[in-house]
Short mmCIF file of C-alpha atoms in Angstrom, two decimals:
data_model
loop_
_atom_site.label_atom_id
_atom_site.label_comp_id
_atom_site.label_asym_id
_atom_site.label_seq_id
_atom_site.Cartn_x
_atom_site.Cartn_y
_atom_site.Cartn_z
CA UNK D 1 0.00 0.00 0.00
CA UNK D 2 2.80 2.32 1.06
CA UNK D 3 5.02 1.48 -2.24
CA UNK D 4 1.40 2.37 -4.38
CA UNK D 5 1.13 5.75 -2.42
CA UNK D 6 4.95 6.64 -3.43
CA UNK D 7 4.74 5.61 -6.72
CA UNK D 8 1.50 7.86 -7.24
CA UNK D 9 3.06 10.62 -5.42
CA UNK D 10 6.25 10.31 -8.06
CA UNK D 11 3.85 10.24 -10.92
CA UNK D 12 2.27 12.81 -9.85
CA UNK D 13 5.71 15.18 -9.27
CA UNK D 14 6.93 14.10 -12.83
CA UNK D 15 3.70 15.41 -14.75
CA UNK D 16 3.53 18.20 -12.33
CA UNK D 17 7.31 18.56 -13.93
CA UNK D 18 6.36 18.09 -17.58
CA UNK D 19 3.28 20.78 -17.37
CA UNK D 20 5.47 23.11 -15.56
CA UNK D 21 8.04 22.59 -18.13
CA UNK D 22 5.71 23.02 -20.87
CA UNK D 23 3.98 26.20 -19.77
CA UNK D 24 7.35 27.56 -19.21
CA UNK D 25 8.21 26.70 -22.52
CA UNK D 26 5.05 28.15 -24.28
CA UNK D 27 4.75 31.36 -22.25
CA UNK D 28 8.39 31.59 -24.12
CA UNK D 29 6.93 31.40 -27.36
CA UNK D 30 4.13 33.69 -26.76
CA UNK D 31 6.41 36.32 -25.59
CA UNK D 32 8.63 35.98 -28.42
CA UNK D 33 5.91 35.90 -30.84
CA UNK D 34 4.59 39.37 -29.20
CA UNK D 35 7.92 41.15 -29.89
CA UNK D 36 8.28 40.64 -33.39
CA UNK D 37 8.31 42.99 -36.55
CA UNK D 38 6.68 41.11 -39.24
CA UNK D 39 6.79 44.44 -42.45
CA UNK D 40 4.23 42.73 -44.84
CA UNK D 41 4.16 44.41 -48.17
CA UNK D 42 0.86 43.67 -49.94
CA UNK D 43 -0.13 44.75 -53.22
CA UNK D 44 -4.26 46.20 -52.51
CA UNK D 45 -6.48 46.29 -55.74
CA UNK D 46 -8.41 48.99 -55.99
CA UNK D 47 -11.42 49.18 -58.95
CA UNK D 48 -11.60 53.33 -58.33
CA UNK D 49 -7.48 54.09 -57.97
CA UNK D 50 -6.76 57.02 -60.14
CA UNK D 51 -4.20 56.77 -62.85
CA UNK D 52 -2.27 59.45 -60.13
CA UNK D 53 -2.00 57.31 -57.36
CA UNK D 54 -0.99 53.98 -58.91
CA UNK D 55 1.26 52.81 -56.89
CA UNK D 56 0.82 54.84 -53.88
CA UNK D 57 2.62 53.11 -50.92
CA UNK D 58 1.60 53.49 -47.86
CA UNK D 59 2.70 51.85 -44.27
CA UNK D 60 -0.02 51.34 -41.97
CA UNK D 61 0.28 49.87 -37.95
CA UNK D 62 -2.06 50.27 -35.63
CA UNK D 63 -2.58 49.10 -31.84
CA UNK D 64 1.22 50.03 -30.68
CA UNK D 65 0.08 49.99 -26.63
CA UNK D 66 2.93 50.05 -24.28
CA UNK D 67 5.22 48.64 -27.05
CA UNK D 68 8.77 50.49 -28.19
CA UNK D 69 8.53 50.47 -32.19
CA UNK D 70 11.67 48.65 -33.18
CA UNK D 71 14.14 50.92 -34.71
CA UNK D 72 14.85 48.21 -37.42
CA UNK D 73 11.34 48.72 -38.53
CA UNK D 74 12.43 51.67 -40.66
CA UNK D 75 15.80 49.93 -42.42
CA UNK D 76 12.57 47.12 -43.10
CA UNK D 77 10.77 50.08 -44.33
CA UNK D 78 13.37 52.11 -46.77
CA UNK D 79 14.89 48.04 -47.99
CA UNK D 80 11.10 47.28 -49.69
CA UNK D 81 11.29 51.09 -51.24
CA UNK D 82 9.86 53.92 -48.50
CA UNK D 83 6.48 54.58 -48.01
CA UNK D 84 5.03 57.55 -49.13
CA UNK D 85 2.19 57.77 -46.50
CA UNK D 86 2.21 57.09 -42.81
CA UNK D 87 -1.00 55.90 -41.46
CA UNK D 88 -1.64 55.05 -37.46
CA UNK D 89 -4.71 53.08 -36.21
CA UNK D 90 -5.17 54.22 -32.91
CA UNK D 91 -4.43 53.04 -29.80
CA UNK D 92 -1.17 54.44 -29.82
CA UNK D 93 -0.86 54.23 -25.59
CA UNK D 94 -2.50 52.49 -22.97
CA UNK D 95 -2.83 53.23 -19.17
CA UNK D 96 0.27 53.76 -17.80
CA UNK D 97 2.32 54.26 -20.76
CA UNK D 98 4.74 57.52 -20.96
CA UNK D 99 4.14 59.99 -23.28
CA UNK D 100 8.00 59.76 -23.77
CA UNK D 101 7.53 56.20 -25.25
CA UNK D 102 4.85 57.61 -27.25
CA UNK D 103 6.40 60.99 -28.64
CA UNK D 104 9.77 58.64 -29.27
CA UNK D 105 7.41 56.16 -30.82
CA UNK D 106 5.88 58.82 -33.30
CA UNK D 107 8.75 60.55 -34.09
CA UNK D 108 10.37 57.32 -35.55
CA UNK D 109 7.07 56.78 -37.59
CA UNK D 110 6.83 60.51 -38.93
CA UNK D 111 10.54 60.55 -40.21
CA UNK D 112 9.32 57.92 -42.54
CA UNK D 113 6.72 60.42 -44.61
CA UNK D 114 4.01 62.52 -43.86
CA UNK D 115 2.21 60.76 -40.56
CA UNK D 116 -1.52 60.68 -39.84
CA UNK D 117 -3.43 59.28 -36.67
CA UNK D 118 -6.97 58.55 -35.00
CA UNK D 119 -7.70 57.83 -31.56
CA UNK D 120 -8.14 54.54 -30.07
CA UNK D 121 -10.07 53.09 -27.47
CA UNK D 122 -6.76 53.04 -25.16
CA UNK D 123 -5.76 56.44 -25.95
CA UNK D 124 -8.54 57.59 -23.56
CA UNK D 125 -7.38 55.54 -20.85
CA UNK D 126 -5.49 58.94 -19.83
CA UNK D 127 -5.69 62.79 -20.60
CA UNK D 128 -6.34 63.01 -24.59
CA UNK D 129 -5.27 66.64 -24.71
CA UNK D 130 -1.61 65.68 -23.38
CA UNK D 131 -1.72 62.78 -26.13
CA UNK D 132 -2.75 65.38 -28.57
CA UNK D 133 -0.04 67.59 -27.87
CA UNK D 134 2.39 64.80 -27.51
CA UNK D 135 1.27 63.61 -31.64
CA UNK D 136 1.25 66.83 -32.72
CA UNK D 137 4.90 67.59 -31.55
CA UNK D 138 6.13 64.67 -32.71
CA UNK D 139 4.70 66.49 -36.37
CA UNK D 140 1.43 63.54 -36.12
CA UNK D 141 -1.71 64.83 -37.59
CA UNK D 142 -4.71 64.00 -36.02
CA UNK D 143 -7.89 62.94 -37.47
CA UNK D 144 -10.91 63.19 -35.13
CA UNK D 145 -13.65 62.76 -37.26
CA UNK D 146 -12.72 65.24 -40.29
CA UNK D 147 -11.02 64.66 -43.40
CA UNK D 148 -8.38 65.80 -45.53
CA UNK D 149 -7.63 66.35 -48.93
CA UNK D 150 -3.75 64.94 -49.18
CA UNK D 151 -1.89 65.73 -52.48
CA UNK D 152 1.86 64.36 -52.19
CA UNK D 153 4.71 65.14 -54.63
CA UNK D 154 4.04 64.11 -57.78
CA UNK D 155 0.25 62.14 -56.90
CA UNK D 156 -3.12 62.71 -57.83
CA UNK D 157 -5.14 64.62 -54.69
CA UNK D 158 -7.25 62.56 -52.65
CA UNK D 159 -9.31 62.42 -49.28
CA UNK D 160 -8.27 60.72 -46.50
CA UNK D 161 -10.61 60.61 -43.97
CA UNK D 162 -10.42 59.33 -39.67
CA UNK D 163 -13.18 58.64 -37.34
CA UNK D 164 -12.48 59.24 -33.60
CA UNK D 165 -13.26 55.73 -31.70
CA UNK D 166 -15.95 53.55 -32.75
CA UNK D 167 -15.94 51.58 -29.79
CA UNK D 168 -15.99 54.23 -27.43
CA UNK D 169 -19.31 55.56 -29.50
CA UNK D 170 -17.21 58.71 -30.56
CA UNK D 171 -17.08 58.30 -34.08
CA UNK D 172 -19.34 60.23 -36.31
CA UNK D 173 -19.12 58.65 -40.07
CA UNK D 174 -21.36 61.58 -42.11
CA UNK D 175 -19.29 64.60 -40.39
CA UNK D 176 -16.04 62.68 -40.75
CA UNK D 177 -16.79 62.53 -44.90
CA UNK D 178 -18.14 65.83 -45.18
CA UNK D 179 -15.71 67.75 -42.19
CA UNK D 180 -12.09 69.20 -43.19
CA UNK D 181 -9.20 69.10 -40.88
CA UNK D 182 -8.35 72.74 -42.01
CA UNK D 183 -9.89 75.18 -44.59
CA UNK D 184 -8.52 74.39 -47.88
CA UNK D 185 -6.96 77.25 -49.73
CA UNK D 186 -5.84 75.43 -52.86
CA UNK D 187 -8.73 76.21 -54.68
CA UNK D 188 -7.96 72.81 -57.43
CA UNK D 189 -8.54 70.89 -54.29
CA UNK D 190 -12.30 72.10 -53.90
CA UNK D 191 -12.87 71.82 -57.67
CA UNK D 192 -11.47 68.08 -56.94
CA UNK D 193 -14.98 67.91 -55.14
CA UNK D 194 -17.33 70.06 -56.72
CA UNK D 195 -16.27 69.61 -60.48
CA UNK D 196 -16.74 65.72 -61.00
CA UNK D 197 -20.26 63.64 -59.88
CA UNK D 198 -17.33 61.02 -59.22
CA UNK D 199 -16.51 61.27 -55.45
CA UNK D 200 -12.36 61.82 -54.67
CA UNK D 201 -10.66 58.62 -54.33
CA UNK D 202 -10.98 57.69 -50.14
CA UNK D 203 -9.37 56.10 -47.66
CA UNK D 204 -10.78 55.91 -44.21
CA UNK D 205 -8.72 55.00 -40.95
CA UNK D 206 -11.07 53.64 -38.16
CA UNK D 207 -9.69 52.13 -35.17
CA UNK D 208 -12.55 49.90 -34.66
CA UNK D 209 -13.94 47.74 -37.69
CA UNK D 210 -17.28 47.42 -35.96
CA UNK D 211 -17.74 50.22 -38.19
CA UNK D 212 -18.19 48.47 -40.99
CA UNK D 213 -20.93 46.50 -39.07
CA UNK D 214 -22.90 50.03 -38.09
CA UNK D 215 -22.56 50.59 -42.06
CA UNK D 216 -23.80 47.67 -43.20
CA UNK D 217 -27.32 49.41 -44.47
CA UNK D 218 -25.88 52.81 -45.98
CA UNK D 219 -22.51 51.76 -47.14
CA UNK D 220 -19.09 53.45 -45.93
CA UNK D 221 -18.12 56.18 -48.83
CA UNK D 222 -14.94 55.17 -49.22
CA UNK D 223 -12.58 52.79 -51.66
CA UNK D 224 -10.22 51.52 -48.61
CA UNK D 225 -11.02 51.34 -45.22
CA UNK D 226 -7.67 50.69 -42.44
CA UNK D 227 -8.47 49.47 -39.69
CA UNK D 228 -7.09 47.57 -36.33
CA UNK D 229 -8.58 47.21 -32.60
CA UNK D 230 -8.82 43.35 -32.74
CA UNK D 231 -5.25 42.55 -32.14
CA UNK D 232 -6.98 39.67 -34.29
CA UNK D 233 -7.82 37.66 -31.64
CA UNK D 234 -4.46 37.43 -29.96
CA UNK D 235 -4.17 33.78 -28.57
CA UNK D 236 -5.87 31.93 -31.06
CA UNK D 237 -6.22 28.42 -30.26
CA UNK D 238 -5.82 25.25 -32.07
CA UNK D 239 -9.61 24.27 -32.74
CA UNK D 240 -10.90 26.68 -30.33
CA UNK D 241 -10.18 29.64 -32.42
CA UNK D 242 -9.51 33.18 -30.52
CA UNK D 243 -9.41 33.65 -27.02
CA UNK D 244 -11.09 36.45 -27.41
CA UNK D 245 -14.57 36.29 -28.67
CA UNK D 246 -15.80 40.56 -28.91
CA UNK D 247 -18.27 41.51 -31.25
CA UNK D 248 -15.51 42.88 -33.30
CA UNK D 249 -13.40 39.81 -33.17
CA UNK D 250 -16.51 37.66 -34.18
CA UNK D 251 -17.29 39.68 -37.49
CA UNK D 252 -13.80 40.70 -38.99
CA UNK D 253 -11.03 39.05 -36.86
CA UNK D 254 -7.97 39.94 -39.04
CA UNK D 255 -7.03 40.14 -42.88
CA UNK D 256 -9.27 41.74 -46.03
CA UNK D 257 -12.97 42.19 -45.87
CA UNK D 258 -15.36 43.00 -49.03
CA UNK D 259 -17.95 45.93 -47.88
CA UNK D 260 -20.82 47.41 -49.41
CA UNK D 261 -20.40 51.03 -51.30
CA UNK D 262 -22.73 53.34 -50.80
CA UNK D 263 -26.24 52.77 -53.20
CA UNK D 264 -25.79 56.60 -54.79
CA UNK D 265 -21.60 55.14 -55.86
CA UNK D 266 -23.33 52.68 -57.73
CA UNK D 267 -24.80 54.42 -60.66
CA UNK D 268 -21.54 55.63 -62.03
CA UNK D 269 -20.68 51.36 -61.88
CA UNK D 270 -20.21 48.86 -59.46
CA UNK D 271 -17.72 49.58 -56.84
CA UNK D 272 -16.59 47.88 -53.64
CA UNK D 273 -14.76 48.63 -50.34
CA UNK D 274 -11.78 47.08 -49.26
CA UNK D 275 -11.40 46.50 -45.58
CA UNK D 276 -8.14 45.44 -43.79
CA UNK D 277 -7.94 44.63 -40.69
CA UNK D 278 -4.48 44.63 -39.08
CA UNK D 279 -3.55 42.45 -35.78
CA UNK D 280 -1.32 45.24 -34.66
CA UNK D 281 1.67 45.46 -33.11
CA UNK D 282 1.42 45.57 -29.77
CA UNK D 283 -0.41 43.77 -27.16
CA UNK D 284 -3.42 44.09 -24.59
CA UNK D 285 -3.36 43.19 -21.21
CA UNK D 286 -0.07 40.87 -21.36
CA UNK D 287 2.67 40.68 -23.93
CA UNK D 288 2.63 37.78 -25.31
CA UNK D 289 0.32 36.38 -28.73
CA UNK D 290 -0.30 32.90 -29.83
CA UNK D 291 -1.25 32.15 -33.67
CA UNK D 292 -1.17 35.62 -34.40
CA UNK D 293 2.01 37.47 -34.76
CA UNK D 294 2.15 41.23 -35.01
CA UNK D 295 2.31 43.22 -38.25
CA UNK D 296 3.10 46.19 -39.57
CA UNK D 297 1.70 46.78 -43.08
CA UNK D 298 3.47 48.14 -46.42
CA UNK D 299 0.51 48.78 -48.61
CA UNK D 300 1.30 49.36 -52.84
CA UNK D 301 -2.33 50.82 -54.35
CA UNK D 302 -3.01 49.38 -57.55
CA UNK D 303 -5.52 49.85 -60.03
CA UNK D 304 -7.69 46.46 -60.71
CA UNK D 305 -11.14 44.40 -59.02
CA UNK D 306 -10.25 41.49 -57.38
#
């Protein structure tokens, strides 16, 4: 009896052993999986991209939290070509994060091109005036639910347009189409708008894809929609799927989604709206990611309908 007791006792230390091991080894994994900087250059079809902006490049990342960019990311960057845009999804903080880490954070970004941002969830977590500040004197534009007309050396104009935070019910879709970011005294960029029944070539940042989900009836007015928030799904399990299981992460997880245009886009033809949701590069809650590494996103515009 007393040899049966030991023996279950030992059995019981060497799995106790094993799972210890194993979690060990996996938390390992996770966290290394968390800190990487996966640059993945994707070539988006467009069926509305103007003869002007083929080719367009533009980086997108979204979701940074608490995480310190790696400076790497822009040798990555200027080794696949530059990018001509700079585009930020929100949630460029978190609660407890410095705005030091964040101002040294944005300041590598904007030294890659001309840098735009919306608000996050997260970046509310503390005072959204200092954050402001912080972006803006680290040369970040912010787009809080307006729009602006961008014309780059050498491209065609066209409007790029931010909601503030979807999923803290601060985003306004109509006024963020319709709003400018700053009077616009180029008076070719108005005539842009008023001289064609063709709407400008859009791109819409929205750090929440639920969004798209609001829009489903009316349509979002715009050809490419960027997008983050999900951190898609973060642990995803073998099977199981996600860990996380939001409203968000249940309709449009991670990748390319196909929206509905707006009914009054479709009588000058059928167009569509390309929504990409990025898994971001940082992390929520702890730093480590299973099944889903990070990503920071080299986007070349194309002209085509796929």
């Amino acid at each position: 009896m007393m040899t049966s007791v030991i023996l279950f006792t030992l059995l019981a230390l060497m799995l106790l052993i094993v799972l210890s091991w194993f979690g060990i080894r996996l938390l390992r994994v996770m966290k290394e999986e968390a800190m990487g900087t996966d640059l993945m250059k994707e070539t988006v079809p467009l069926a509305r991209l103007p003869v002007g902006l083929e080719g367009l490049r533009i980086l997108f990342i979204s979701d940074i939290h608490r995480r310190r960019i790696d400076p790497g990311l822009s040798r990555q960057v200027e080794e696949q070509g530059g990018a001509e845009l700079v585009l930020i999804g929100g949630d460029v903080r978190e609660s407890g994060v410095s705005l030091e880490l964040v101002r040294e954070n944005m300041r590598l970004l904007s030294r890659l091109g001309p840098t735009y941002a919306v608000f996050g969830n997260h970046d509310y977590d503390e005072d959204i005036e200092a954050l402001r500040s912080c972006l803006e004197d680290a040369e970040v534009k912010i787009l809080q639910n307006r729009y602006q007309m961008i014309r780059l050396p050498g491209r065609e104009p066209f409007k790029l347009a931010g909601t503030d935070d979807p999923r803290t019910l601060r985003d306004r879709l109509e006024e963020t189409l319709t709003r400018p970011l700053a009077p616009e005294p180029d008076q070719s960029l108005m005539q842009l708008r008023r001289g064609s029944s063709e709407p400008p070539f859009t791109v819409l940042m929205t750090h929440d894809p639920i969004l798209a989900y609001r829009s489903r009836q009316s349509g979002i007015a715009a050809d490419l929609v960027l997008s983050g928030h999900t951190h898609g799904g973060q642990i995803v399990l073998p099977l199981f799927g996600p860990a996380m299981r939001t409203a968000s992460v249940r309709k449009f997880r991670v990748g390319w989604f196909q929206l509905p245009a707006p009914v009054a886009w479709q009588k000058t033809g059928p167009h569509k709206v390309r929504l990409l949701v990025s898994p971001g590069y940082g992390t929520s809650k702890a730093p480590i990611r299973l099944n889903c590494p990070p990503a920071v996103h080299l986007l070349i515009l194309t002209k085509g309908d796929k």
